[in-house]
XYZ file of C-alpha atoms in Angstrom:
186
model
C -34.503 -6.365 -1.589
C -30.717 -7.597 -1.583
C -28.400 -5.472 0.630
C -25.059 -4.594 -0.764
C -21.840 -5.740 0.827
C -19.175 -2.965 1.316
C -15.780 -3.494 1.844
C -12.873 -1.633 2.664
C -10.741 -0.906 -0.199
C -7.090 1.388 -0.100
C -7.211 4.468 -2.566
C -3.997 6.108 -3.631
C -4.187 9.583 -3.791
C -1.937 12.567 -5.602
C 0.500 13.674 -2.624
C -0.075 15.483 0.095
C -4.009 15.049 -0.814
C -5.293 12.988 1.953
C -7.621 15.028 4.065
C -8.989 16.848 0.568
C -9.393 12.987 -1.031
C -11.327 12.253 2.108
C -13.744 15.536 2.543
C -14.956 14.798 -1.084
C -15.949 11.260 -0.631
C -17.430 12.358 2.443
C -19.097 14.736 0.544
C -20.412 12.176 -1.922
C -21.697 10.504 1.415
C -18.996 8.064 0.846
C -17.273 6.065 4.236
C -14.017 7.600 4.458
C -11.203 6.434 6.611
C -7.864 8.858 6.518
C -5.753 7.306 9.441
C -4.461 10.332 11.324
C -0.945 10.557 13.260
C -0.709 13.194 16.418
C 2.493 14.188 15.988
C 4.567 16.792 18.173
C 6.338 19.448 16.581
C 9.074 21.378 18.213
C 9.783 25.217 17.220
C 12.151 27.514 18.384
C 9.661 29.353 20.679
C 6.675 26.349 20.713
C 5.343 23.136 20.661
C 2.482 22.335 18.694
C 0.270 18.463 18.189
C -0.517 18.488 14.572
C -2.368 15.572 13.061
C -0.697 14.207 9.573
C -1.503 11.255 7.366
C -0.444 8.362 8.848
C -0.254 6.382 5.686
C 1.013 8.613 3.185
C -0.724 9.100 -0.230
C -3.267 6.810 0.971
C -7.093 7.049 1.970
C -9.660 3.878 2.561
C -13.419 3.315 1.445
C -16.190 1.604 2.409
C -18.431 1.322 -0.792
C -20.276 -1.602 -2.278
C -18.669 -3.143 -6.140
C -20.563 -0.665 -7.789
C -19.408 2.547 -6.232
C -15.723 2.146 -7.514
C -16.251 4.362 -10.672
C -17.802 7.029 -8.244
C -14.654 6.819 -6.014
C -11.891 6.377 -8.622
C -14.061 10.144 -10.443
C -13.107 11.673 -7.115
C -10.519 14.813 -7.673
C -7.234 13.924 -5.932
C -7.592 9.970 -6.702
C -4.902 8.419 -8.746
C -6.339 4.903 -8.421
C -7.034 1.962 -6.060
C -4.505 0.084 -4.679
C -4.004 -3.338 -6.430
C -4.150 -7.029 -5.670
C -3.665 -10.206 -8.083
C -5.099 -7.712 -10.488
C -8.222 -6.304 -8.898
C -8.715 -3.568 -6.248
C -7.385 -5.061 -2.847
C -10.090 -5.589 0.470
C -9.160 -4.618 4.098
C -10.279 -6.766 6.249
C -12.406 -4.664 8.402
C -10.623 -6.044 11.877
C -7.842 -4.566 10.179
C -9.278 -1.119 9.571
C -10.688 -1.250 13.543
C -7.109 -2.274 14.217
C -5.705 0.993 13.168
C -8.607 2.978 14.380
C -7.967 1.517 18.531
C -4.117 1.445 17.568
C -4.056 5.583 16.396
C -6.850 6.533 19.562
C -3.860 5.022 22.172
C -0.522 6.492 20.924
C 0.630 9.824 19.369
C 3.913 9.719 17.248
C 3.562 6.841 14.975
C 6.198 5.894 12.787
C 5.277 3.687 9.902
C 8.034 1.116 9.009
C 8.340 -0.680 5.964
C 9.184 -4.646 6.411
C 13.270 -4.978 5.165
C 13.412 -7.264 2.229
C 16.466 -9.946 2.892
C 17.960 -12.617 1.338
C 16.196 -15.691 0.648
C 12.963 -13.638 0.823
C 9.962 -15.215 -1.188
C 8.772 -12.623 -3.682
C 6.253 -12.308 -6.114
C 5.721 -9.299 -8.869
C 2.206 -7.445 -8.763
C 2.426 -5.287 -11.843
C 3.995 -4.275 -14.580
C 5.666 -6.482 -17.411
C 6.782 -9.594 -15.145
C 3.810 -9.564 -13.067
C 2.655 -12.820 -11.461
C 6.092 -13.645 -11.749
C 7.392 -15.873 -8.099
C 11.168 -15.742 -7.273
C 13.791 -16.073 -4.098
C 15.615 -13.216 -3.374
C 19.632 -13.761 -4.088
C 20.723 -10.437 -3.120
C 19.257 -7.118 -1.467
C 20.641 -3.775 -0.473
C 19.055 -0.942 0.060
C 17.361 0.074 -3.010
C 17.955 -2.913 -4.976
C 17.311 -6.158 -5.272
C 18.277 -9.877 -6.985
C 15.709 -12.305 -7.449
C 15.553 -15.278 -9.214
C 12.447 -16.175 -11.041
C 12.438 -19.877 -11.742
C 9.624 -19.685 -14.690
C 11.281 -17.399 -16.895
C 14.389 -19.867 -18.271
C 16.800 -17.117 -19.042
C 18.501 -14.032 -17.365
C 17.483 -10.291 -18.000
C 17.489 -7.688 -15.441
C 14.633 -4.983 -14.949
C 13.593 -2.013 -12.711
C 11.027 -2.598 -10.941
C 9.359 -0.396 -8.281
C 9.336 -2.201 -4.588
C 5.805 -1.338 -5.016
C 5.228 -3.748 -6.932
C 6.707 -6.481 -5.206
C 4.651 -9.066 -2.943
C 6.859 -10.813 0.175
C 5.354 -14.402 0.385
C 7.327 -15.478 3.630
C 5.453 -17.892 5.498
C 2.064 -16.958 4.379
C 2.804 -13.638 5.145
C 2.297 -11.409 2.694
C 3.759 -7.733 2.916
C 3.425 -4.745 0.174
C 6.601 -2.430 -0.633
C 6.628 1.344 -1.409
C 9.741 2.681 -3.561
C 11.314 1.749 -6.306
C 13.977 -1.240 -6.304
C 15.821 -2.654 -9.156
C 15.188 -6.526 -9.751
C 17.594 -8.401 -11.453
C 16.126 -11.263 -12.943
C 18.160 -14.777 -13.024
C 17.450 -17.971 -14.500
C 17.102 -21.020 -12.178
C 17.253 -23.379 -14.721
């Protein structure tokens, strides 16, 4: 009999639904991973550890291919996180990475990677996707690229989320919504 491979995918879930996303796929005897933060709260008159999400809107899976449709059923879901078109893997060094990381320190911050000039991007979704460009100009919420396949000049919005940094074969997801403007290099 041929064992199934699972792998570690990333599940994006409805706000604020984490812990509920996770107790139902436990429930469906599904491996759940929902990174949790100790974080210190000061009040007035106390001080209180709570744990929070330390990836917000997002919950991991262990399942073999053909327990996707049973995860993406799952109340709370929205979808799985996407690569090159097909639900992305986590390494599983990765996974144990965040599992030693979380056990030694309280207080996490999560920190997105800036995007800067000259950046190497690539588009993940939506209308331009698969598109590759250089980054000509980037403030905070926006961002120029060109993209040297297209041979003419529109601009789009674009969320960051969909954007791929391909700096020296590092590769690093954005959350948020940027606008891309969209220059011929030709």
């Amino acid at each position: 009999m041929e064992q199934k491979t699972h792998t570690w995918y990333a599940v994006y879930t409805k706000p604020r639904w984490e812990k509920k996303v996770a107790d139902a796929l436990v429930r469906k005897q599904i491996e759940t991973y929902c990174p949790l933060n100790r974080v210190t709260h000061q009040w007035s008159d106390r001080k209180k550890i709570v744990e929070e999400p330390l990836f917000k809107s997002y919950v991991f899976v262990r399942i073999p291919e053909d327990k996707k449709t049973l995860v993406r059923e799952t109340s709370g879901i929205v979808n799985f996180v996407y690569w090159l078109g097909k639900p992305a893997s986590i390494p599983e060094h990765e996974i144990d990475l965040i599992k030693r990381f979380l056990r030694e320190y309280q207080d996490v911050e999560v920190e997105r990677f800036p995007i800067q000039e000259d950046d190497l991007i690539r588009i993940t979704a939506g209308p331009l996707m698969h598109q590759h460009g250089r980054v000509v100009e980037a403030s905070k919420n926006t961002v120029k690229a060109v993209l040297y396949s297209m041979g003419f000049s529109l601009i789009a919005t674009v969320k960051t989320s969909d954007l791929m940094l391909m700096n020296n074969n590092n590769t690093k997801e954005y959350a948020g919504s940027a606008k891309v403007g969209v220059s011929s290099a030709i």
